[in-house]
Coordinates of C-alpha atoms in Angstrom, one line a residue:
M1 CA 0.0 -0.2 -0.8
K2 CA 1.3 3.2 -0.8
F3 CA 2.6 5.9 1.7
R4 CA -0.2 8.5 -0.2
T5 CA -2.8 5.5 -0.3
L6 CA -2.1 5.0 3.6
M7 CA -2.9 8.1 4.7
R8 CA -6.2 9.2 2.4
H9 CA -7.3 5.9 4.3
I10 CA -6.6 7.9 8.4
R11 CA -7.9 10.6 6.7
E12 CA -11.4 9.0 6.5
G13 CA -11.5 7.2 8.5
I14 CA -11.0 9.9 11.2
K15 CA -13.3 11.9 9.9
N16 CA -16.1 8.8 10.2
I17 CA -15.2 9.5 13.9
F18 CA -16.7 12.9 14.0
R19 CA -19.5 11.7 11.7
N20 CA -20.9 9.1 14.4
G21 CA -21.5 11.8 17.4
W22 CA -22.8 9.9 20.6
M23 CA -22.6 6.1 18.7
T24 CA -17.8 7.5 19.0
F25 CA -19.2 8.7 22.0
A26 CA -20.7 5.5 22.8
S27 CA -18.2 2.9 21.3
V28 CA -15.8 5.1 23.3
A29 CA -17.1 5.4 26.7
A30 CA -17.7 1.2 26.3
V31 CA -14.1 0.3 25.7
T32 CA -12.6 2.7 28.2
T33 CA -15.5 0.8 30.7
T34 CA -13.7 -2.1 29.8
L35 CA -10.6 -1.4 29.7
I36 CA -10.5 0.4 33.3
L37 CA -12.0 -3.3 34.7
V38 CA -9.4 -5.1 32.3
A39 CA -6.1 -3.4 33.8
V40 CA -7.8 -4.0 37.0
F41 CA -8.5 -7.6 36.4
L42 CA -4.7 -7.7 34.9
A43 CA -3.0 -5.9 37.9
L44 CA -5.2 -8.4 40.3
V45 CA -4.1 -11.2 38.5
L46 CA -0.6 -10.7 37.7
N47 CA 0.3 -10.0 41.9
L48 CA -1.6 -12.4 42.3
D49 CA 0.7 -14.6 40.4
Q50 CA 3.4 -13.0 41.8
M51 CA 2.3 -14.0 45.4
A52 CA 1.7 -18.0 44.2
T53 CA 5.3 -17.6 42.7
N54 CA 7.0 -16.0 45.9
I55 CA 5.4 -18.5 48.4
E56 CA 5.9 -22.1 46.0
E57 CA 9.7 -20.7 46.2
D58 CA 9.4 -20.9 49.5
V59 CA 8.3 -24.0 50.2
Q60 CA 9.9 -26.1 52.7
I61 CA 8.5 -29.1 55.1
S62 CA 9.6 -29.3 58.8
T63 CA 10.9 -32.4 59.6
I64 CA 10.4 -32.5 63.0
I65 CA 12.8 -36.0 64.6
D66 CA 11.5 -37.6 67.1
R67 CA 13.8 -37.0 71.2
T68 CA 14.5 -40.5 71.7
A69 CA 17.1 -40.0 68.3
D70 CA 21.0 -40.1 69.3
E71 CA 23.2 -38.3 67.4
Q72 CA 24.4 -40.9 65.2
Q73 CA 20.7 -42.0 64.0
I74 CA 19.8 -38.3 63.6
V75 CA 23.1 -37.8 60.6
E76 CA 21.8 -41.7 59.4
L77 CA 18.1 -39.6 59.5
G78 CA 20.2 -36.3 57.2
E79 CA 21.9 -38.7 54.2
E80 CA 17.9 -40.8 54.3
L81 CA 16.8 -37.5 53.6
K82 CA 19.2 -36.1 50.6
Q83 CA 17.9 -39.2 48.8
I84 CA 15.4 -38.5 48.7
D85 CA 14.4 -38.0 44.9
G86 CA 13.4 -33.9 44.4
V87 CA 15.2 -33.1 47.4
E88 CA 17.8 -30.2 46.0
K89 CA 18.9 -29.3 49.5
V90 CA 18.7 -30.3 53.6
Q91 CA 19.1 -28.4 56.3
F92 CA 19.6 -29.3 60.2
S93 CA 18.8 -27.1 62.8
S94 CA 18.8 -28.0 66.2
R95 CA 16.7 -27.5 69.1
D96 CA 18.7 -24.7 70.6
D97 CA 18.0 -22.8 67.2
E98 CA 14.8 -23.2 66.7
L99 CA 14.3 -21.8 71.0
S100 CA 16.7 -19.3 69.5
K101 CA 13.7 -18.4 66.4
L102 CA 11.3 -18.7 68.5
M103 CA 11.9 -16.4 70.9
D104 CA 13.1 -14.3 67.9
S105 CA 9.2 -13.7 66.2
M106 CA 7.5 -13.8 69.4
G107 CA 9.8 -10.3 69.6
E108 CA 10.0 -8.9 73.8
E109 CA 7.2 -12.2 74.8
G110 CA 9.8 -14.6 73.5
E111 CA 12.1 -13.8 76.2
A112 CA 9.4 -15.5 78.7
W113 CA 11.0 -18.5 76.6
G114 CA 14.0 -18.0 78.1
M115 CA 13.1 -19.8 80.9
F116 CA 13.9 -23.7 79.0
E117 CA 17.2 -23.1 77.8
Q118 CA 17.9 -25.9 80.7
D119 CA 15.8 -27.8 79.7
N120 CA 14.8 -27.3 75.9
P121 CA 11.3 -28.2 75.0
L122 CA 11.6 -28.0 71.5
H123 CA 13.2 -31.0 68.6
H124 CA 16.1 -31.2 66.3
T125 CA 14.6 -30.1 62.8
Y126 CA 16.2 -31.3 59.4
Y127 CA 14.4 -28.1 56.4
V128 CA 14.8 -29.7 53.7
D129 CA 14.0 -28.2 50.3
P130 CA 11.6 -29.7 46.9
M131 CA 12.8 -28.9 43.9
T132 CA 9.6 -27.8 42.8
P133 CA 6.7 -27.2 44.3
E134 CA 4.7 -29.9 42.5
Q135 CA 7.2 -32.3 44.6
T136 CA 6.7 -31.0 48.1
E137 CA 3.6 -33.1 48.8
Q138 CA 5.3 -36.9 47.4
I139 CA 8.2 -36.0 48.6
A140 CA 6.8 -35.1 52.5
S141 CA 4.9 -38.6 52.3
Q142 CA 8.5 -40.4 51.8
I143 CA 9.2 -38.5 54.7
E144 CA 6.8 -39.0 57.0
S145 CA 7.8 -43.5 56.5
L146 CA 11.2 -42.6 57.7
N147 CA 12.8 -44.1 61.1
Y148 CA 13.3 -41.2 63.6
V149 CA 10.4 -38.8 62.4
D150 CA 7.9 -37.4 64.7
E151 CA 5.6 -35.1 62.3
V152 CA 6.8 -33.6 59.6
L153 CA 4.7 -29.9 58.4
Y154 CA 4.7 -28.0 55.4
G155 CA 2.6 -25.1 53.7
Q156 CA 0.5 -27.2 51.5
D157 CA -3.0 -25.8 53.0
V158 CA -1.7 -22.9 52.4
V159 CA -0.3 -22.5 48.9
Q160 CA -3.7 -24.3 47.9
K161 CA -5.8 -21.8 49.1
L162 CA -3.8 -19.5 47.6
F163 CA -3.6 -21.1 44.0
E164 CA -8.1 -21.3 45.0
F165 CA -8.0 -18.0 45.1
N166 CA -5.9 -17.1 42.4
S167 CA -8.3 -19.4 40.2
Y168 CA -11.5 -18.6 41.0
A169 CA -10.4 -15.1 40.5
R170 CA -8.7 -14.8 36.8
T171 CA -12.2 -17.3 36.8
I172 CA -14.3 -14.7 37.7
G173 CA -12.7 -11.4 35.8
L174 CA -12.4 -12.9 32.8
G175 CA -15.9 -14.2 32.9
L176 CA -16.7 -9.9 33.3
I177 CA -14.6 -9.2 30.9
V178 CA -15.2 -11.2 28.1
A179 CA -18.7 -9.7 28.5
L180 CA -17.5 -6.6 28.8
V181 CA -15.6 -6.6 25.6
F182 CA -18.2 -8.4 24.0
T183 CA -20.4 -4.9 24.7
A184 CA -17.5 -2.9 23.4
I185 CA -17.0 -4.8 20.1
F186 CA -21.2 -3.9 20.0
L187 CA -20.8 -1.2 20.1
I188 CA -18.0 0.0 18.1
S189 CA -20.2 -2.7 15.0
N190 CA -23.0 -1.2 15.9
T191 CA -20.8 2.5 14.6
I192 CA -19.3 1.6 11.8
K193 CA -22.2 0.1 10.7
I194 CA -24.2 3.4 10.8
T195 CA -21.3 4.4 8.5
I196 CA -21.8 2.5 6.3
I197 CA -25.2 2.8 5.9
A198 CA -24.4 6.5 5.3
R199 CA -22.0 6.5 3.2
S200 CA -23.9 3.6 1.0
T201 CA -24.5 5.7 -2.4
E202 CA -20.3 7.3 -1.2
I203 CA -19.5 3.6 -1.9
G204 CA -21.5 2.5 -4.5
I205 CA -19.5 5.4 -6.8
Q206 CA -16.6 4.0 -5.7
K207 CA -17.6 0.2 -7.3
L208 CA -18.5 1.6 -9.9
V209 CA -15.4 2.9 -10.8
G210 CA -13.0 0.1 -10.4
A211 CA -11.9 0.7 -6.3
K212 CA -10.9 -2.2 -5.2
N213 CA -12.3 -4.3 -1.2
S214 CA -9.6 -3.5 0.6
F215 CA -9.1 -0.2 -0.8
I216 CA -13.1 0.5 0.3
R217 CA -13.2 -1.5 4.1
W218 CA -9.3 -0.1 4.8
P219 CA -10.9 3.5 6.4
F220 CA -13.9 1.5 8.4
F221 CA -10.1 -0.9 9.5
I222 CA -9.1 2.7 10.9
E223 CA -12.5 4.0 12.1
G224 CA -12.4 0.8 14.5
A225 CA -8.6 0.3 15.1
L226 CA -8.5 4.7 17.1
L227 CA -12.2 4.3 18.7
G228 CA -10.5 1.0 19.9
I229 CA -7.1 3.2 20.6
L230 CA -9.3 6.4 22.1
G231 CA -10.9 4.5 24.7
S232 CA -8.2 3.4 26.0
I233 CA -6.3 6.4 26.4
I234 CA -8.2 6.8 29.7
P235 CA -7.8 3.5 31.3
I236 CA -4.2 3.9 31.5
T237 CA -3.4 7.1 33.2
V238 CA -5.7 5.0 36.0
I239 CA -3.0 3.2 35.4
L240 CA 0.2 5.1 35.9
S241 CA -1.6 7.2 37.9
G242 CA -3.2 4.4 40.7
Y243 CA -1.0 1.9 40.5
Y244 CA 2.1 4.6 41.4
Y245 CA 0.2 5.9 44.4
I246 CA -0.8 2.0 45.9
Y247 CA 3.0 1.0 45.1
T248 CA 3.9 4.9 47.2
N249 CA 2.6 5.1 49.6
F250 CA 1.1 0.9 50.9
N251 CA 3.9 -1.5 49.4
D252 CA 6.6 -0.5 51.7
S253 CA 3.9 -1.0 54.5
I254 CA 2.8 -4.0 54.7
T255 CA 4.7 -7.1 56.6
I256 CA 2.7 -10.1 55.0
P257 CA 4.9 -12.5 54.7
F258 CA 4.9 -13.4 50.8
V259 CA 3.5 -10.1 49.6
E260 CA 4.8 -8.4 47.9
L261 CA 3.4 -5.6 44.8
L262 CA 5.2 -5.7 41.4
P263 CA 7.3 -2.7 40.4
F264 CA 6.2 -0.1 39.0
N265 CA 8.3 0.1 36.4
P266 CA 8.5 -1.1 35.0
F267 CA 4.7 -3.4 34.9
A268 CA 2.6 -0.5 35.0
W269 CA 4.4 0.7 31.7
Q270 CA 3.8 -2.9 30.8
L271 CA 0.4 -3.1 31.7
A272 CA -0.8 0.4 29.9
G273 CA 1.2 -1.1 26.3
M274 CA -1.1 -4.1 26.7
V275 CA -4.4 -2.9 27.3
L276 CA -3.3 0.1 24.4
L277 CA -3.4 -3.2 22.4
I278 CA -6.1 -4.7 23.8
G279 CA -8.2 -1.9 22.9
A280 CA -6.4 -1.8 19.2
V281 CA -7.3 -5.5 17.9
I282 CA -10.9 -4.7 20.3
G283 CA -12.0 -1.8 18.2
V284 CA -10.9 -4.0 14.9
W285 CA -12.6 -6.4 16.4
G286 CA -15.2 -4.7 15.7
S287 CA -14.7 -3.6 12.8
V288 CA -13.9 -6.6 11.5
M289 CA -17.3 -7.5 12.4
S290 CA -19.7 -4.4 10.9
V291 CA -17.4 -3.8 7.0
R292 CA -18.6 -8.2 6.3
K293 CA -22.1 -7.6 7.4
F294 CA -23.5 -4.9 6.3
L295 CA -20.3 -3.5 3.0
K296 CA -21.0 -5.6 0.7
V297 CA -18.4 -5.6 -1.7

C-alpha cells in the first residue's frame, strides 16, 4: 500500500469518527469502561501470581525429629533425606536453634521462653527444600515413612488455598471481562454500521469506478482501531497514576510474608501497553464484524 493511499485511509477513518457523534462517544465510553476493568483485573491477577511464585519458592518441609533419636541416628536420617528424589537441599537445625528462632519471632514476649534454655522442650529439625513445589506432597509422604521422624510439616494448605483463590479470581474476572469486551465490540460494530449506511451511495460510486474491496474497507478498519485507542487513553492514565499511588504509599508498609507488589517500573508500563493493544484489537474486531456483515463489496 502506498503512503499516500494509507494517509487517505487514515483521514477518512478520522472523519468517520466525527461524523457519528453520539455513537462514537458510546463506543469509546464502552471501550474505556471495559479496559479500566481489564486493567484492574490484570494488575490483581499478575500480582497474585507473583505472590504465589514467592510462596512456591519458599516452600519448605519441616521434619521434626523424634526426641529418642541419638546423634548418629540423626545424622543417618539426614543422609536418608538427601537420597529422596526431588530433594534439593537439607538443612539441620538443633533444638537450641529452634528455641532462638521462636524467641526472636515473638519479640519481647519471647523472652519468657528463656527459662527453657536448660530444659529445652523443642525438637531437632531438618528443613528440606524440594526442587519444585509440585514435589512437596510426594516428598513429605516419603519422609513420614522414615525412622525417627516425629512429625512432618509444610505449608501445602496455605499454598493450595492461595492457588484456589487465584483460580476463582481468574475465572470470575475473565467472565466479566469477556462480557464487557463483547459489549464494546457490539457498540463499535454498530458505529461502523452507521457509517457504512450513511456512505452507501459514495461506496457504490467507488465500486462502479473500479475501487478495490480493500480500498473501501481500510478506512473502516482504521476507524475501529482509532475508537479502541481513544477508549484506552483514560484506562492507561488510571493505571499509571493509580498503581503508582498504591505502590509508593502501601508497598513498604505491607508486613505480610510473601505479599509484595510488582515494581511500578516496568510493570505499570507493560500493563499500559497491553491495554493499548487490547483496545486496538477490540476496535478492529468490531470493524471487521460490521464490514463483513453490512458492506457488500
